[in-house]
Coordinates of C-alpha atoms in Angstrom, one line a residue:
M1 CA -151.2 -97.6 36.4
S2 CA -150.9 -97.1 32.7
V3 CA -151.1 -93.7 31.1
F4 CA -154.3 -94.6 29.4
V5 CA -156.0 -95.6 32.7
K6 CA -154.7 -92.4 34.4
L7 CA -156.2 -90.4 31.5
V8 CA -159.6 -92.2 31.8
V9 CA -159.6 -91.5 35.6
L10 CA -158.8 -87.9 35.0
L11 CA -161.5 -87.5 32.4
I12 CA -164.1 -89.1 34.8
V13 CA -163.0 -86.8 37.6
L14 CA -163.2 -83.8 35.2
A15 CA -166.6 -84.7 34.0
N16 CA -167.9 -85.1 37.6
V17 CA -166.5 -81.6 38.4
L18 CA -168.0 -80.1 35.2
A19 CA -171.4 -81.7 36.1
L20 CA -171.6 -79.8 39.2
T21 CA -173.5 -76.5 39.3
K22 CA -172.3 -74.0 41.9
F23 CA -173.5 -70.6 42.9
Q24 CA -172.8 -68.2 45.6
L25 CA -174.8 -67.5 48.7
K26 CA -174.9 -64.2 50.4
K27 CA -174.9 -63.8 54.3
K28 CA -176.7 -61.2 56.4
D29 CA -174.2 -59.4 58.5
N30 CA -174.1 -60.7 62.2
S31 CA -174.6 -57.2 63.6
E32 CA -177.7 -56.8 61.5
F33 CA -179.0 -60.3 62.5
V34 CA -178.4 -59.6 66.2
T35 CA -180.2 -56.2 66.0
E36 CA -183.2 -57.8 64.3
F37 CA -183.2 -60.7 66.8
L38 CA -183.2 -58.4 69.8
N39 CA -185.9 -56.1 68.4
R40 CA -188.1 -59.0 68.0
A41 CA -187.5 -60.1 71.5
A42 CA -188.3 -56.5 72.7
L43 CA -191.6 -56.8 70.9
G44 CA -192.4 -60.1 72.7
K45 CA -192.2 -62.1 69.5
K46 CA -191.2 -65.7 70.2
P47 CA -190.6 -68.6 67.8
S48 CA -193.6 -71.0 67.1
A49 CA -194.6 -73.7 64.7
V50 CA -198.0 -74.2 63.0
V51 CA -199.9 -77.5 62.3
T52 CA -201.6 -77.3 58.9
S53 CA -205.0 -78.8 57.9
D54 CA -203.3 -82.0 56.5
G55 CA -201.3 -82.5 59.7
S56 CA -197.9 -81.3 58.4
I57 CA -195.9 -78.7 60.3
V58 CA -194.8 -75.3 59.1
I59 CA -191.6 -74.7 60.9
N60 CA -189.9 -71.6 59.5
D61 CA -191.1 -68.0 59.5
Y62 CA -187.7 -66.8 58.2
E63 CA -187.3 -64.1 60.8
N64 CA -184.1 -65.9 61.8
S65 CA -182.7 -66.6 58.2
Q66 CA -179.2 -65.3 57.3
Y67 CA -178.3 -66.9 53.9
Y68 CA -179.9 -66.2 50.5
G69 CA -179.1 -66.4 46.8
E70 CA -180.3 -65.3 43.4
I71 CA -182.7 -66.9 40.9
T72 CA -184.6 -65.7 37.9
L73 CA -188.3 -66.3 36.8
G74 CA -189.7 -65.9 33.4
T75 CA -188.3 -65.1 30.0
P76 CA -186.5 -62.8 29.9
G77 CA -185.5 -63.5 33.5
Q78 CA -186.8 -61.4 36.4
T79 CA -184.3 -61.5 39.3
F80 CA -185.2 -62.4 42.9
N81 CA -183.2 -63.1 46.1
V82 CA -184.6 -66.1 47.8
I83 CA -183.8 -68.2 50.9
F84 CA -182.8 -71.7 49.9
D85 CA -184.7 -73.6 52.5
T86 CA -184.4 -77.4 53.2
G87 CA -187.2 -77.0 55.8
S88 CA -189.9 -76.3 53.2
A89 CA -190.9 -77.4 49.7
D90 CA -192.5 -74.5 47.9
L91 CA -191.2 -71.8 45.7
W92 CA -192.8 -68.4 46.2
V93 CA -192.0 -64.8 45.4
A94 CA -193.9 -61.5 45.6
S95 CA -196.5 -61.0 42.8
S96 CA -197.0 -57.7 41.0
Q97 CA -200.5 -58.0 42.4
C98 CA -199.2 -58.0 46.0
D99 CA -200.7 -55.4 48.3
S100 CA -198.6 -53.1 50.6
S101 CA -197.7 -56.1 52.8
C102 CA -194.9 -56.8 50.3
G103 CA -193.3 -53.5 50.9
K104 CA -191.6 -51.3 48.3
L105 CA -188.1 -52.9 48.5
H106 CA -188.8 -56.3 47.0
S107 CA -188.6 -57.5 43.4
K108 CA -192.1 -58.5 42.1
Y109 CA -193.0 -61.0 39.5
Y110 CA -194.8 -59.7 36.4
S111 CA -196.4 -62.5 34.4
S112 CA -197.2 -60.0 31.6
R113 CA -193.4 -59.5 31.0
S114 CA -192.7 -63.2 30.4
I115 CA -193.2 -65.1 27.2
T116 CA -192.9 -68.5 29.0
Y117 CA -195.6 -67.7 31.7
V118 CA -198.5 -70.2 31.8
Q119 CA -201.6 -69.4 33.8
N120 CA -202.4 -71.8 36.7
G121 CA -204.5 -70.1 39.4
T122 CA -204.6 -72.8 42.1
V123 CA -204.9 -71.1 45.4
F124 CA -201.7 -71.0 47.5
D125 CA -202.2 -70.4 51.3
I126 CA -199.7 -71.2 54.0
E127 CA -199.8 -70.3 57.7
Y128 CA -196.4 -69.4 59.3
G129 CA -195.8 -69.1 63.0
S130 CA -196.0 -65.3 62.5
G131 CA -199.2 -65.5 60.4
P132 CA -200.7 -66.3 57.0
V133 CA -199.3 -65.8 53.5
S134 CA -201.4 -66.3 50.5
G135 CA -201.6 -65.9 46.7
F136 CA -202.0 -68.3 43.7
D137 CA -199.8 -70.7 41.7
S138 CA -198.4 -69.9 38.2
N139 CA -196.1 -71.8 35.8
D140 CA -192.9 -70.3 34.3
R141 CA -189.2 -70.9 33.6
V142 CA -186.9 -70.8 36.7
G143 CA -183.2 -70.1 36.4
F144 CA -180.8 -70.9 39.3
G145 CA -177.2 -71.6 39.2
G146 CA -177.2 -71.5 35.3
L147 CA -179.9 -74.3 35.1
Y148 CA -183.2 -73.5 33.6
V149 CA -186.3 -75.5 34.8
T150 CA -189.3 -75.2 32.5
N151 CA -192.9 -75.0 33.3
Q152 CA -192.1 -74.9 37.1
V153 CA -195.1 -74.4 39.4
F154 CA -194.4 -71.6 41.9
A155 CA -196.6 -69.3 44.0
E156 CA -197.2 -65.6 43.4
V157 CA -197.8 -64.1 46.8
T158 CA -200.4 -61.3 47.0
D159 CA -200.6 -61.1 50.8
A160 CA -197.5 -61.4 52.9
S161 CA -198.9 -59.7 56.0
G162 CA -198.3 -62.8 58.1
L163 CA -194.5 -62.3 57.8
G164 CA -194.7 -58.6 58.9
A165 CA -191.7 -56.4 59.0
A166 CA -189.2 -59.4 58.7
Y167 CA -190.3 -59.8 55.1
K168 CA -191.3 -56.2 54.3
L169 CA -187.9 -54.9 55.2
G170 CA -185.9 -58.0 54.7
K171 CA -183.3 -58.8 52.1
F172 CA -185.1 -61.8 50.6
D173 CA -187.8 -61.6 48.0
G174 CA -189.1 -65.2 48.4
I175 CA -188.5 -68.8 49.4
L176 CA -187.1 -71.7 47.5
G177 CA -188.0 -75.0 49.3
M178 CA -185.7 -77.9 49.0
A179 CA -187.4 -80.4 51.2
F180 CA -189.7 -83.1 49.8
S181 CA -192.8 -82.5 47.7
T182 CA -194.8 -84.4 50.3
I183 CA -194.9 -81.2 52.4
S184 CA -195.6 -78.8 49.5
V185 CA -198.8 -76.8 50.0
N186 CA -200.2 -78.1 46.7
K187 CA -198.0 -81.3 46.5
E188 CA -196.1 -79.9 43.5
P189 CA -192.6 -81.2 42.6
T190 CA -189.9 -79.0 44.2
I191 CA -187.6 -77.1 42.0
F192 CA -184.7 -79.5 42.5
E193 CA -186.9 -82.5 41.8
A194 CA -188.0 -80.9 38.6
A195 CA -184.4 -80.1 37.7
F196 CA -183.5 -83.8 38.1
N197 CA -186.6 -85.0 36.3
Q198 CA -185.8 -82.7 33.3
G199 CA -182.2 -84.1 33.1
L200 CA -180.5 -80.8 34.2
V201 CA -178.5 -82.6 36.9
K202 CA -177.3 -86.2 36.6
D203 CA -176.9 -86.9 40.3
P204 CA -179.9 -86.1 42.6
K205 CA -177.7 -84.5 45.2
F206 CA -177.2 -80.9 46.4
A207 CA -174.9 -79.6 49.1
F208 CA -174.5 -76.5 51.2
Y209 CA -171.3 -74.7 52.3
L210 CA -172.3 -71.8 54.6
G211 CA -169.5 -69.1 54.8
N212 CA -168.4 -67.5 58.2
S213 CA -168.1 -63.9 56.9
E214 CA -168.7 -61.5 54.1
T215 CA -165.4 -62.7 52.4
D216 CA -166.0 -66.4 53.1
Y217 CA -168.9 -66.8 50.7
G218 CA -171.4 -69.6 51.0
E219 CA -172.0 -71.9 48.2
L220 CA -174.9 -74.2 47.0
V221 CA -173.9 -77.1 44.7
L222 CA -176.4 -78.8 42.5
G223 CA -175.8 -82.3 41.1
G224 CA -173.4 -83.5 43.7
Y225 CA -170.9 -81.9 46.2
D226 CA -167.6 -80.0 46.2
E227 CA -164.8 -82.0 47.9
A228 CA -162.7 -78.8 48.3
K229 CA -165.2 -77.4 50.7
F230 CA -164.8 -80.1 53.4
T231 CA -162.1 -82.2 55.1
G232 CA -162.1 -85.9 55.7
D233 CA -164.8 -88.3 54.6
L234 CA -168.5 -87.7 54.4
N235 CA -170.5 -89.7 57.0
W236 CA -173.8 -90.8 55.5
V237 CA -176.9 -90.7 57.7
P238 CA -180.1 -92.4 56.6
L239 CA -183.4 -90.4 56.7
I240 CA -186.2 -91.5 58.9
S241 CA -188.8 -89.6 56.9
T242 CA -189.1 -88.1 53.5
T243 CA -190.9 -85.0 54.4
Y244 CA -188.1 -82.8 55.9
W245 CA -184.5 -84.0 55.8
E246 CA -185.2 -85.8 59.0
I247 CA -182.7 -87.9 60.8
N248 CA -182.3 -89.5 64.3
L249 CA -180.3 -87.4 66.8
G250 CA -178.7 -90.0 69.0
G251 CA -177.4 -87.8 71.7
L252 CA -176.7 -84.3 72.9
V253 CA -174.1 -84.0 75.7
I254 CA -172.7 -80.9 77.5
D255 CA -170.0 -81.3 80.1
G256 CA -171.0 -85.0 80.5
V257 CA -174.7 -84.2 81.0
S258 CA -177.1 -85.8 78.5
F259 CA -180.1 -83.8 77.3
L260 CA -181.8 -86.5 75.2
P261 CA -183.5 -89.8 76.0
D262 CA -181.5 -92.9 75.4
E263 CA -183.3 -93.7 72.1
G264 CA -182.6 -90.2 70.9
Q265 CA -185.1 -87.8 69.2
K266 CA -185.9 -86.7 65.7
A267 CA -184.0 -83.8 64.1
I268 CA -184.0 -82.0 60.7
L269 CA -181.2 -80.4 58.7
D270 CA -182.6 -77.0 57.9
T271 CA -181.0 -74.2 56.0
G272 CA -183.9 -71.9 56.5
T273 CA -183.2 -71.6 60.3
S274 CA -180.1 -69.8 61.5
L275 CA -180.1 -71.2 65.0
L276 CA -180.5 -74.5 66.6
T277 CA -183.9 -75.3 68.1
G278 CA -185.1 -77.9 70.5
P279 CA -187.9 -78.9 72.9
S280 CA -188.3 -76.3 75.6
E281 CA -187.9 -78.8 78.3
S282 CA -184.4 -79.6 77.1
V283 CA -183.4 -76.0 76.0
V284 CA -184.3 -74.5 79.4
Q285 CA -181.9 -77.0 81.1
I286 CA -179.2 -76.4 78.5
A287 CA -179.5 -72.6 79.0
K288 CA -179.2 -73.2 82.8
Q289 CA -176.0 -75.3 82.2
L290 CA -174.6 -72.4 80.1
N291 CA -175.6 -69.7 82.6
A292 CA -177.5 -67.9 79.8
K293 CA -180.0 -65.2 80.5
E294 CA -183.5 -65.5 79.0
I295 CA -184.6 -62.3 77.2
I296 CA -187.9 -63.7 76.0
E297 CA -189.4 -67.1 76.6
G298 CA -187.1 -69.6 74.9
E299 CA -184.5 -67.2 73.7
Y300 CA -181.2 -66.3 75.4
V301 CA -178.1 -64.2 75.6
V302 CA -174.8 -64.8 77.3
S303 CA -171.5 -63.0 77.9
C304 CA -169.3 -63.4 74.9
N305 CA -166.3 -63.7 77.3
A306 CA -167.8 -66.6 79.2
D307 CA -165.8 -69.8 79.3
L308 CA -168.4 -72.2 77.9
P309 CA -168.4 -76.0 77.2
D310 CA -168.8 -77.8 73.9
L311 CA -172.1 -79.1 72.6
E312 CA -171.6 -82.8 71.5
F313 CA -174.2 -84.2 69.1
T314 CA -174.2 -87.9 68.3
I315 CA -175.5 -88.7 64.8
N316 CA -175.4 -92.3 63.4
G317 CA -172.6 -93.2 65.8
N318 CA -170.4 -90.1 65.1
V319 CA -169.9 -87.1 67.4
Y320 CA -170.2 -83.6 65.9
T321 CA -168.8 -80.9 68.3
L322 CA -169.9 -77.3 68.4
T323 CA -167.6 -75.0 70.5
S324 CA -168.8 -71.7 72.0
A325 CA -167.2 -69.9 69.0
D326 CA -169.6 -72.0 66.8
Y327 CA -172.9 -71.6 68.7
L328 CA -172.6 -68.0 70.0
I329 CA -173.5 -65.1 67.7
P330 CA -171.5 -62.0 68.8
D331 CA -172.4 -58.4 68.8
G332 CA -170.4 -56.4 71.4
A333 CA -170.2 -57.8 75.0
L334 CA -173.3 -59.9 74.7
C335 CA -173.8 -62.8 72.5
I336 CA -177.0 -64.5 71.3
L337 CA -177.0 -68.1 72.4
G338 CA -177.5 -70.0 69.2
I339 CA -180.2 -72.4 70.5
M340 CA -183.7 -71.6 71.3
S341 CA -186.9 -73.4 72.3
L342 CA -189.3 -74.5 69.8
D343 CA -192.0 -77.1 70.7
I344 CA -193.2 -79.1 67.7
P345 CA -196.4 -81.1 68.4
S346 CA -196.7 -84.8 68.0
P347 CA -196.4 -86.8 65.8
T348 CA -193.9 -84.6 63.9
G349 CA -192.3 -83.6 67.3
P350 CA -190.6 -83.6 69.6
L351 CA -188.1 -82.3 67.1
W352 CA -184.7 -80.7 67.0
I353 CA -183.7 -78.3 64.2
L354 CA -180.0 -78.3 63.2
G355 CA -180.0 -74.9 61.4
D356 CA -177.2 -72.8 60.0
I357 CA -175.1 -72.8 63.1
F358 CA -174.6 -76.6 62.7
I359 CA -174.5 -76.6 58.9
R360 CA -171.8 -73.8 58.9
K361 CA -169.6 -76.1 60.9
Y362 CA -170.4 -79.3 59.0
Y363 CA -170.7 -79.4 55.2
T364 CA -174.0 -81.0 54.4
V365 CA -175.0 -83.1 51.3
F366 CA -178.6 -83.7 50.7
D367 CA -179.0 -87.0 48.7
L368 CA -182.5 -87.3 47.2
G369 CA -181.9 -90.5 45.4
N370 CA -180.5 -92.6 48.4
Q371 CA -182.6 -90.7 51.0
Q372 CA -179.7 -89.8 53.2
V373 CA -177.5 -86.8 54.2
G374 CA -173.7 -86.6 54.3
L375 CA -171.9 -84.7 56.9
A376 CA -168.2 -83.6 57.1
L377 CA -166.1 -80.9 58.7
A378 CA -166.4 -77.8 56.5
N379 CA -163.1 -76.4 55.2
H380 CA -163.2 -72.6 56.2
A381 CA -159.4 -72.2 55.5

């Protein structure tokens, strides 16, 4: 290869690297997460999904979310910590007009302090499994990862009572949805779609690396993916729906026992859910196989010292293995079993959610342009 060709290749690689926008994700400590999980169980709160009036399903209520990052709204920028959620499609934060349901700990958006604010006023109303959240739409400049999307529609929440203490006392100020606009409350373009449409990213891909600890930081990449964050090749999986990042889960085997029908079942890759979830009929049998103890309907704990088998997921012909070190969340002698029951009604369900436990093990690329996801073993070295 000539020196000229080598130089061209190097410049192309350098251009691709520079085209990527990266920013750090923060992780809620495992001990804090486990305490909140057990407290909800003690109160009898169990996971649920809601069918909206247009037939779509609201999956997340964010009580089990661990990862979040920083964005700005307005000019000058007002800073918010948000959950980057591939299981929803709306951006919302607490409004300056929010009542006591938003608590005193959260940043609130003040439209009067932004010179780029544009009044909208469309009603925003969403029903989570834990209850309703409502407010109204506004338009403003959104900054994330050094990119600035102009005139973005987002919701100012004025009533967050449906999320209860999980939001009131939580570390996140709002949600930034990264699924498809087809499931947006008011069918508005998502922030990533807007970033691509405005030419801020050249390649309509984004990717998540979820860190294992406070020192192993998570990372969201916009405009492509970071090859240093995974080993081997990406395996590309076609979507079966452009609502959520929905794929076909071909199989789930534990110790030679299959827990899925031969044709498989639907699954979504969801960064807004920390655990794995599945139909209760299957999860009950999986818990039995793992000798887990139910602490509330559909949620389980198990001894951290137990010798437990691997979970083997088959996706597009490739097997993705989770060991007990991957699917248990430790806190002392007892561990939370990182899989819980969640029954999603038809036609969206039955549905499995491959949440952070899976995405932490397998680097995940979300390819909007080709309607596919890429999976590879994450590099936590």
